[in-house]
XYZ file of C-alpha atoms in Angstrom:
547
model
C 60.489 -49.227 -20.526
C 61.266 -48.581 -24.050
C 59.459 -46.009 -26.509
C 56.882 -46.304 -28.748
C 58.127 -46.279 -32.177
C 58.310 -42.983 -33.725
C 58.157 -42.746 -37.595
C 57.494 -39.241 -38.716
C 56.465 -39.091 -42.223
C 57.584 -35.778 -44.384
C 55.123 -34.267 -45.773
C 55.017 -34.350 -49.901
C 55.507 -30.540 -51.080
C 53.117 -31.136 -53.881
C 50.309 -32.081 -51.632
C 50.543 -30.321 -48.776
C 48.309 -27.220 -48.089
C 50.553 -24.134 -46.901
C 47.204 -22.371 -44.932
C 46.405 -25.495 -42.890
C 49.332 -27.978 -42.839
C 47.378 -30.288 -43.944
C 48.923 -33.284 -46.520
C 46.522 -34.641 -48.869
C 48.136 -37.597 -50.025
C 49.076 -39.090 -46.197
C 46.014 -37.100 -44.206
C 48.316 -36.286 -41.898
C 48.202 -32.496 -40.810
C 51.844 -31.021 -39.807
C 52.849 -28.202 -37.791
C 53.080 -24.866 -39.354
C 55.749 -24.063 -37.014
C 59.891 -23.995 -38.682
C 61.345 -27.399 -37.553
C 62.964 -27.326 -34.316
C 66.382 -29.354 -34.274
C 66.654 -31.810 -31.461
C 69.953 -33.370 -29.908
C 70.873 -37.043 -31.832
C 68.544 -39.068 -30.048
C 71.551 -41.860 -29.472
C 73.512 -39.094 -27.672
C 73.568 -39.416 -23.740
C 71.988 -36.131 -22.429
C 70.108 -35.204 -19.485
C 67.344 -32.831 -19.451
C 69.108 -30.878 -17.035
C 72.440 -30.510 -19.013
C 70.459 -30.089 -21.838
C 69.044 -26.775 -19.918
C 72.102 -25.743 -18.683
C 73.388 -25.767 -22.373
C 70.760 -23.203 -23.462
C 71.912 -20.758 -20.899
C 73.978 -17.838 -21.723
C 77.379 -17.568 -20.395
C 78.227 -15.723 -18.070
C 74.785 -16.612 -16.428
C 72.001 -13.920 -15.848
C 72.590 -11.474 -13.408
C 68.655 -11.199 -12.516
C 67.324 -13.768 -9.830
C 66.391 -17.498 -11.346
C 63.445 -17.596 -8.666
C 61.102 -15.473 -6.436
C 59.128 -16.207 -3.396
C 56.049 -14.544 -3.961
C 55.355 -14.556 -0.442
C 58.384 -13.566 1.090
C 60.815 -11.699 -1.960
C 63.356 -14.461 -1.297
C 65.147 -14.860 -4.355
C 68.051 -17.343 -5.693
C 70.182 -16.076 -8.197
C 71.132 -18.839 -11.331
C 74.591 -19.227 -10.187
C 73.131 -20.186 -6.656
C 70.595 -22.528 -7.971
C 73.216 -24.060 -9.922
C 75.155 -24.455 -7.074
C 72.446 -26.305 -5.229
C 71.642 -28.666 -7.863
C 75.107 -29.775 -7.816
C 75.606 -30.316 -4.024
C 72.107 -32.116 -3.883
C 73.034 -34.564 -6.711
C 76.144 -35.593 -4.892
C 74.468 -35.651 -1.578
C 71.600 -37.639 -3.026
C 73.829 -40.515 -4.252
C 75.618 -40.527 -0.823
C 73.991 -39.684 1.874
C 70.460 -40.898 0.655
C 71.684 -43.947 -1.610
C 69.604 -42.918 -4.618
C 71.022 -43.678 -7.893
C 70.177 -44.423 -11.770
C 66.483 -45.478 -12.324
C 64.863 -45.075 -8.759
C 61.716 -43.534 -8.680
C 61.375 -40.333 -6.216
C 57.975 -39.347 -5.111
C 57.860 -35.491 -4.757
C 54.757 -34.932 -1.943
C 55.337 -30.994 -1.466
C 53.879 -27.760 -2.236
C 55.528 -25.538 -4.495
C 58.575 -23.895 -2.730
C 62.281 -22.275 -3.455
C 63.511 -25.837 -3.082
C 61.668 -28.179 -5.603
C 63.030 -27.003 -8.595
C 66.445 -27.666 -7.320
C 65.279 -30.700 -6.070
C 63.875 -32.079 -9.179
C 66.775 -30.870 -11.273
C 69.250 -32.712 -8.925
C 66.890 -35.509 -9.087
C 66.913 -35.646 -13.032
C 70.827 -35.434 -13.367
C 71.539 -38.519 -11.489
C 69.451 -40.151 -13.523
C 66.673 -40.550 -11.086
C 62.802 -40.501 -12.068
C 60.788 -38.130 -10.133
C 57.206 -38.576 -9.727
C 55.352 -35.305 -8.475
C 52.549 -35.823 -6.316
C 49.242 -33.114 -5.391
C 50.351 -32.997 -1.720
C 46.622 -32.842 -0.993
C 45.929 -36.353 -2.012
C 44.803 -38.886 0.443
C 46.318 -42.121 2.310
C 44.148 -44.188 0.159
C 44.883 -42.365 -3.498
C 48.946 -42.137 -2.286
C 48.292 -45.935 -1.717
C 47.237 -46.418 -5.197
C 50.298 -44.189 -6.727
C 52.749 -45.917 -4.902
C 51.422 -49.481 -6.117
C 51.576 -48.105 -9.829
C 55.066 -46.219 -9.565
C 56.750 -48.286 -6.648
C 58.595 -45.077 -5.083
C 62.292 -45.896 -3.603
C 61.864 -42.649 -1.448
C 59.473 -39.569 -1.104
C 60.658 -36.069 -0.233
C 57.385 -34.364 1.573
C 56.480 -31.873 3.877
C 55.596 -32.502 7.922
C 51.743 -31.797 6.923
C 52.104 -34.351 4.111
C 54.252 -37.140 5.011
C 51.780 -38.890 7.417
C 49.648 -39.721 4.911
C 51.989 -41.868 3.065
C 52.190 -45.857 3.269
C 54.497 -47.057 5.728
C 56.572 -48.898 3.306
C 57.626 -45.572 1.909
C 60.901 -43.496 3.424
C 59.854 -40.165 3.564
C 62.676 -37.078 3.925
C 60.973 -34.135 5.271
C 61.781 -30.968 3.162
C 60.997 -28.433 5.823
C 63.665 -30.547 8.221
C 67.467 -29.813 9.083
C 68.339 -32.968 7.493
C 66.893 -31.626 4.055
C 68.689 -28.546 4.517
C 72.158 -30.353 5.296
C 71.499 -31.724 1.870
C 72.877 -28.446 0.402
C 76.255 -28.270 2.775
C 78.312 -30.019 0.396
C 80.057 -28.517 -2.924
C 79.209 -30.979 -5.323
C 82.733 -32.363 -5.852
C 84.226 -35.928 -5.723
C 81.335 -37.392 -7.413
C 81.548 -39.073 -10.770
C 79.125 -38.283 -13.148
C 75.971 -40.560 -14.189
C 75.335 -40.965 -17.998
C 72.061 -40.422 -18.589
C 70.272 -41.372 -22.180
C 67.723 -39.511 -23.526
C 65.214 -42.489 -23.664
C 65.368 -43.252 -19.910
C 62.733 -42.173 -18.102
C 62.675 -38.786 -16.282
C 59.488 -38.281 -14.956
C 56.257 -40.323 -14.062
C 52.831 -38.388 -14.059
C 49.685 -39.793 -13.254
C 47.064 -39.788 -15.580
C 43.639 -41.477 -16.336
C 44.179 -41.730 -19.812
C 41.028 -42.180 -22.349
C 39.553 -44.071 -19.841
C 39.145 -45.982 -16.729
C 41.244 -45.748 -13.627
C 44.370 -43.655 -12.700
C 47.890 -44.647 -14.394
C 51.434 -43.884 -14.291
C 52.333 -42.039 -17.957
C 56.573 -41.927 -18.154
C 58.116 -39.338 -19.624
C 61.451 -39.431 -21.173
C 64.406 -36.992 -20.799
C 63.919 -36.291 -24.290
C 60.434 -35.517 -23.938
C 60.932 -32.754 -21.623
C 63.870 -31.618 -24.500
C 61.897 -31.430 -26.837
C 58.988 -29.524 -25.015
C 61.630 -26.892 -24.064
C 63.340 -26.785 -27.284
C 60.007 -25.774 -28.805
C 59.272 -22.886 -26.357
C 62.698 -22.150 -26.631
C 62.462 -21.185 -30.408
C 59.661 -19.179 -29.814
C 61.312 -16.750 -27.508
C 61.800 -13.184 -29.140
C 65.106 -11.777 -27.096
C 64.193 -8.800 -24.676
C 66.148 -5.939 -23.466
C 64.512 -6.794 -20.124
C 64.556 -10.278 -18.058
C 61.009 -11.774 -18.861
C 59.090 -12.264 -15.220
C 57.043 -15.037 -15.283
C 54.564 -15.953 -12.704
C 54.093 -19.798 -12.057
C 50.177 -20.027 -11.425
C 50.136 -23.596 -12.532
C 51.025 -26.288 -9.435
C 54.190 -28.198 -9.715
C 52.667 -31.554 -9.453
C 50.731 -30.535 -12.790
C 52.266 -31.711 -15.818
C 52.132 -27.882 -16.963
C 53.343 -26.206 -13.877
C 56.520 -28.768 -14.303
C 57.153 -28.156 -18.303
C 56.384 -24.265 -17.599
C 59.000 -24.089 -14.641
C 61.537 -26.069 -17.117
C 61.300 -24.026 -19.803
C 61.534 -20.777 -17.802
C 64.596 -21.649 -15.804
C 66.525 -22.679 -19.381
C 65.609 -19.566 -20.796
C 66.903 -17.581 -18.103
C 63.769 -16.164 -17.057
C 62.892 -15.102 -13.579
C 60.576 -17.361 -12.079
C 58.024 -16.170 -9.556
C 57.070 -19.357 -7.347
C 53.607 -19.117 -5.635
C 52.986 -21.195 -2.284
C 51.173 -24.531 -2.107
C 47.791 -22.687 -0.558
C 47.896 -19.267 -2.978
C 44.458 -18.601 -4.655
C 43.293 -16.142 -7.505
C 44.089 -13.193 -5.131
C 47.196 -14.113 -4.179
C 48.397 -14.835 -7.707
C 47.233 -10.888 -8.604
C 48.905 -9.411 -5.851
C 52.134 -11.366 -6.717
C 51.567 -10.169 -10.526
C 51.086 -6.786 -9.469
C 53.638 -6.669 -7.028
C 56.577 -8.125 -8.966
C 55.652 -6.420 -12.466
C 55.362 -9.913 -14.144
C 55.334 -9.804 -18.178
C 53.725 -13.683 -18.245
C 52.094 -15.891 -16.166
C 50.349 -19.446 -16.819
C 46.767 -19.351 -15.516
C 43.860 -21.928 -15.481
C 40.904 -20.635 -17.222
C 38.933 -20.488 -13.740
C 41.642 -17.843 -12.681
C 41.440 -16.034 -16.184
C 37.416 -15.846 -15.664
C 37.865 -14.321 -12.211
C 40.511 -11.813 -13.459
C 37.975 -10.742 -16.145
C 35.424 -10.334 -13.226
C 37.631 -8.767 -10.328
C 35.969 -6.384 -8.429
C 38.673 -3.972 -7.584
C 41.181 -2.170 -9.839
C 44.546 -4.294 -11.383
C 47.818 -2.736 -11.991
C 48.991 -5.182 -14.691
C 50.424 -2.585 -17.247
C 53.862 -5.032 -17.262
C 51.620 -8.052 -18.180
C 51.973 -9.209 -21.651
C 50.918 -12.934 -21.809
C 48.441 -15.054 -20.042
C 49.141 -19.199 -21.211
C 45.928 -20.482 -20.501
C 45.311 -24.320 -20.558
C 44.686 -27.669 -18.680
C 40.389 -27.193 -19.695
C 38.370 -25.139 -21.963
C 38.200 -21.563 -21.713
C 34.722 -20.096 -22.065
C 34.641 -17.760 -25.010
C 32.438 -15.238 -22.891
C 34.919 -14.898 -20.233
C 38.089 -14.669 -22.770
C 36.011 -11.842 -24.329
C 35.625 -10.174 -21.137
C 38.792 -10.613 -20.310
C 40.222 -8.858 -23.543
C 37.707 -6.000 -23.039
C 39.453 -5.428 -19.547
C 42.822 -6.103 -20.345
C 43.277 -5.589 -24.749
C 47.133 -5.528 -24.256
C 47.384 -8.891 -22.838
C 47.338 -12.011 -25.015
C 45.868 -14.925 -23.987
C 47.676 -17.875 -25.305
C 45.025 -20.544 -25.349
C 46.788 -24.097 -25.909
C 45.770 -27.787 -26.152
C 47.846 -30.433 -24.789
C 47.798 -33.590 -22.213
C 50.351 -35.590 -19.919
C 50.863 -38.367 -22.590
C 51.404 -36.364 -25.324
C 52.670 -32.660 -23.921
C 51.988 -29.694 -25.780
C 50.367 -30.586 -28.994
C 48.695 -26.880 -30.035
C 48.974 -23.324 -28.840
C 48.913 -19.590 -29.534
C 52.258 -17.702 -29.947
C 51.421 -14.165 -31.368
C 48.683 -11.726 -31.233
C 46.768 -12.445 -34.222
C 46.203 -16.263 -33.258
C 44.919 -15.169 -29.987
C 42.235 -13.479 -31.436
C 41.090 -17.236 -32.679
C 39.360 -17.707 -28.771
C 37.084 -20.592 -30.267
C 40.271 -22.585 -30.882
C 43.294 -24.040 -29.275
C 45.792 -22.701 -31.369
C 47.757 -24.158 -34.084
C 49.985 -27.256 -33.843
C 52.891 -27.172 -31.958
C 56.913 -27.530 -33.332
C 57.412 -31.046 -34.398
C 54.027 -32.335 -34.317
C 52.004 -34.333 -36.675
C 48.538 -35.166 -36.088
C 45.556 -37.286 -37.865
C 41.956 -37.225 -37.125
C 40.413 -40.438 -37.368
C 36.954 -41.539 -37.739
C 36.255 -43.819 -34.630
C 33.529 -46.338 -36.823
C 35.542 -46.502 -39.590
C 39.362 -45.928 -39.076
C 39.487 -43.797 -41.799
C 41.329 -40.380 -41.613
C 39.794 -37.285 -42.389
C 40.418 -33.977 -43.518
C 39.966 -30.395 -42.768
C 36.402 -29.510 -41.027
C 35.793 -32.991 -40.310
C 35.524 -33.817 -36.768
C 37.345 -37.032 -35.591
C 39.480 -38.065 -32.679
C 42.582 -36.731 -32.559
C 45.687 -38.894 -32.981
C 49.184 -37.202 -32.435
C 52.572 -37.955 -32.972
C 55.652 -36.276 -31.761
C 59.208 -36.825 -29.763
C 56.867 -35.202 -26.800
C 54.976 -38.167 -26.600
C 55.387 -40.401 -23.425
C 56.804 -43.914 -23.391
C 53.754 -45.129 -22.259
C 52.065 -46.086 -19.127
C 53.919 -48.218 -16.373
C 53.812 -51.680 -16.140
C 50.009 -51.591 -18.068
C 50.793 -52.863 -21.756
C 46.879 -53.327 -22.254
C 46.360 -49.646 -21.689
C 49.474 -49.094 -23.952
C 48.153 -51.307 -26.549
C 44.999 -49.480 -26.331
C 46.591 -46.037 -26.564
C 49.251 -46.384 -28.822
C 49.242 -47.874 -32.557
C 51.693 -49.416 -34.426
C 53.216 -46.910 -35.757
C 53.623 -44.812 -32.360
C 50.393 -42.437 -32.857
C 49.047 -41.171 -29.312
C 45.026 -41.524 -29.435
C 43.798 -38.667 -27.391
C 40.603 -39.577 -26.597
C 39.037 -36.073 -27.899
C 37.105 -35.188 -30.827
C 38.506 -32.341 -32.712
C 38.728 -30.852 -36.090
C 41.116 -28.584 -38.089
C 39.962 -25.202 -39.479
C 41.054 -23.979 -42.946
C 43.841 -21.692 -41.249
C 45.167 -24.690 -39.323
C 43.948 -24.083 -36.260
C 42.569 -27.535 -33.708
C 39.337 -26.753 -32.031
C 38.356 -29.347 -29.391
C 34.621 -30.367 -29.844
C 34.341 -33.009 -27.202
C 36.189 -35.644 -25.387
C 35.881 -39.365 -26.038
C 37.409 -39.937 -22.789
C 35.452 -40.101 -19.464
C 37.549 -37.609 -17.726
C 36.040 -34.758 -15.785
C 38.125 -31.366 -15.813
C 37.508 -29.663 -12.515
C 39.847 -26.121 -12.858
C 42.209 -28.080 -15.074
C 42.517 -30.896 -12.280
C 41.597 -34.690 -14.018
C 39.067 -36.761 -12.181
C 38.034 -39.999 -13.089
C 34.288 -40.820 -12.966
C 35.457 -44.893 -12.732
C 36.952 -44.101 -9.142
C 34.285 -41.904 -7.526
C 31.751 -44.666 -9.159
C 33.598 -46.949 -7.032
C 33.679 -45.215 -3.720
C 29.836 -44.541 -4.262
C 28.922 -48.091 -4.890
C 30.543 -48.951 -1.786
C 28.322 -46.966 0.429
C 25.367 -48.407 1.883
C 22.040 -47.081 0.791
C 23.225 -46.814 -3.055
C 22.510 -49.392 -5.668
C 23.984 -47.920 -8.631
C 25.913 -44.695 -9.910
C 27.611 -42.913 -12.715
C 29.217 -39.742 -12.228
C 29.319 -37.100 -15.055
C 30.790 -33.745 -15.894
C 28.277 -30.861 -15.188
C 29.481 -27.328 -17.174
C 30.568 -24.846 -14.617
C 31.904 -21.453 -15.764
C 34.197 -20.845 -12.662
C 35.305 -24.635 -12.585
C 34.844 -25.518 -16.325
C 33.274 -28.710 -14.997
C 32.267 -29.967 -12.006
C 31.327 -33.808 -10.876
C 28.057 -35.076 -10.388
C 26.711 -37.891 -9.473
C 23.877 -39.902 -10.441
C 22.522 -42.380 -7.838
C 20.184 -45.030 -7.794
C 18.994 -45.141 -4.192
C 18.629 -48.524 -2.468
C 14.688 -49.382 -1.430
C 14.134 -47.744 1.980
C 17.328 -46.022 2.135
C 17.007 -42.319 3.461
C 20.657 -41.325 2.575
C 20.785 -37.635 1.190
C 22.635 -35.987 -1.972
C 24.480 -34.073 1.218
C 25.458 -36.994 2.877
C 27.045 -38.845 0.104
C 29.134 -35.815 -1.033
C 30.243 -35.400 2.744
C 31.178 -39.116 2.891
C 32.914 -39.274 -0.851
C 34.650 -36.014 0.641
C 36.361 -37.672 3.244
C 38.066 -40.552 1.116
C 39.393 -37.639 -1.729
C 41.597 -34.801 -2.898
C 39.224 -31.881 -2.926
C 39.668 -31.516 -6.510
C 37.333 -34.560 -6.819
C 34.478 -33.716 -4.572
C 31.207 -34.589 -5.877
C 29.596 -31.279 -6.305
C 25.833 -32.012 -7.324
C 23.875 -35.436 -6.678
C 20.746 -36.123 -8.684
C 18.638 -38.907 -7.782
C 17.087 -41.480 -10.773
C 15.502 -44.909 -11.396
C 17.928 -46.205 -13.747
C 21.484 -45.912 -15.232
C 21.989 -46.490 -19.062
C 23.996 -49.506 -19.734
C 25.077 -52.052 -22.522
C 23.993 -55.522 -21.928
C 27.326 -56.623 -20.828
C 27.152 -53.342 -17.683
C 29.170 -50.525 -19.088
C 27.591 -47.177 -18.735
C 26.135 -45.719 -21.824
C 27.700 -41.799 -21.242
C 26.891 -41.014 -24.453
C 23.178 -41.982 -23.542
C 23.596 -39.853 -20.188
C 23.194 -36.812 -21.985
C 19.918 -37.459 -22.998
C 18.938 -39.080 -19.445
C 15.483 -38.016 -18.371
C 17.009 -36.795 -15.261
C 19.079 -33.768 -16.456
C 15.497 -32.542 -17.558
C 14.987 -31.639 -14.015
C 18.554 -31.175 -12.129
C 18.039 -30.107 -8.753
C 21.387 -28.562 -6.793
C 21.720 -29.948 -3.833
């Protein structure tokens, strides 16, 4: 896949506002962070090779990875040895080659990081998938990315389509792949523009799509994080709270490894209690946490010993201001570094210091090497400071595009490589980004993306339902929950609980419908498209009943 043209426009000094980063001449917002140089784009370079170049020599003596539940640790030297052995075995024994797409359908473990780095080093394309996905969901993802093979567990492999071969991570066969020394295998030349990862996203509208991200995308992400590191006498202990199949989780794992930090890895079924116990036990200095985790920490009924904790990076969904304030009162020494990003665009904005973290109503300032515009959807006019419009961004972290979906690419990108995020935002006079609303139809449940169109299709297939719409409903713990508006067929006795149970059998738990409201009609355009903006003023919202 060829990358979308990227034409960064340097700001003209006389028209650039140093306070906000806004260039009045081009009407482009520029990052206030120092420019981070990247390797020449035509230089062959895989992400693992770039990450290795950032590590000190000799390698750090502290662990690279720690299993939160067992305490088992892997050193940096052993991790790199595992990567070399796996890379050789994946080519010689599994038959993988450059360009092959590989599903990773497994919860977080100490084996997954080595597997990811080994696959990337031989030019294979990793595609992390939520192990909770249903067989029907996996079938759709397989059709999108056409994986050559899947690495799964005994619990998840049975849900894969029969035409997908699986290697079980929890099997002696997989463990045997670590036995070699990695010698005798010719190095694979990987271009920075080669696809490295396929993530799944619903984008700005519609059903799930396969977003292709390049090695250079990840090089740019990690370079930006690495540039803000502050050298410390003691090693950073980082708790990875985000799942590895999530874009944020994978990005922060790779960042931590490249930065020489010790990463404490949570198991797949770990909840908030297990995360907090791990943070206390290992005296972590930094962690990632979704908004519901921050909410839970602020309300936690028991004392928490988090004296070592300095920063929490919170993203994936909006953090309620009240929850942020409660957290800051309880943990005044801990910085909540909020950020904004997306699967397609990578990290777009975030906070990097205590002063910025006080702006709890914002999503931080533009990240390194990021340009942004605010565009009026009706007129196409570029907007200024304090004006609300759709956020468009350009940066080296922006994806290559959607696999096999040129129609979606044409909608998502303009001719100059601007990514249309589908989010309504504004910048204040200090360059802080504020996310007002989403134009796109996604529901953010505990940082997971839920596409209403997918659930609406399933609902309309149920007997007794004439029409349906799925909308986000605010929830402090989850951020948003999927709520279904149902127009029943005449004579139908289908209850809300029955509807929720029927859908729950077909989708991953985070996609479950958690509220059902019956109504007589759903507002639509003459062509039949749901008027989602009109749903907010729908009479049914005045008489909601929780089922």
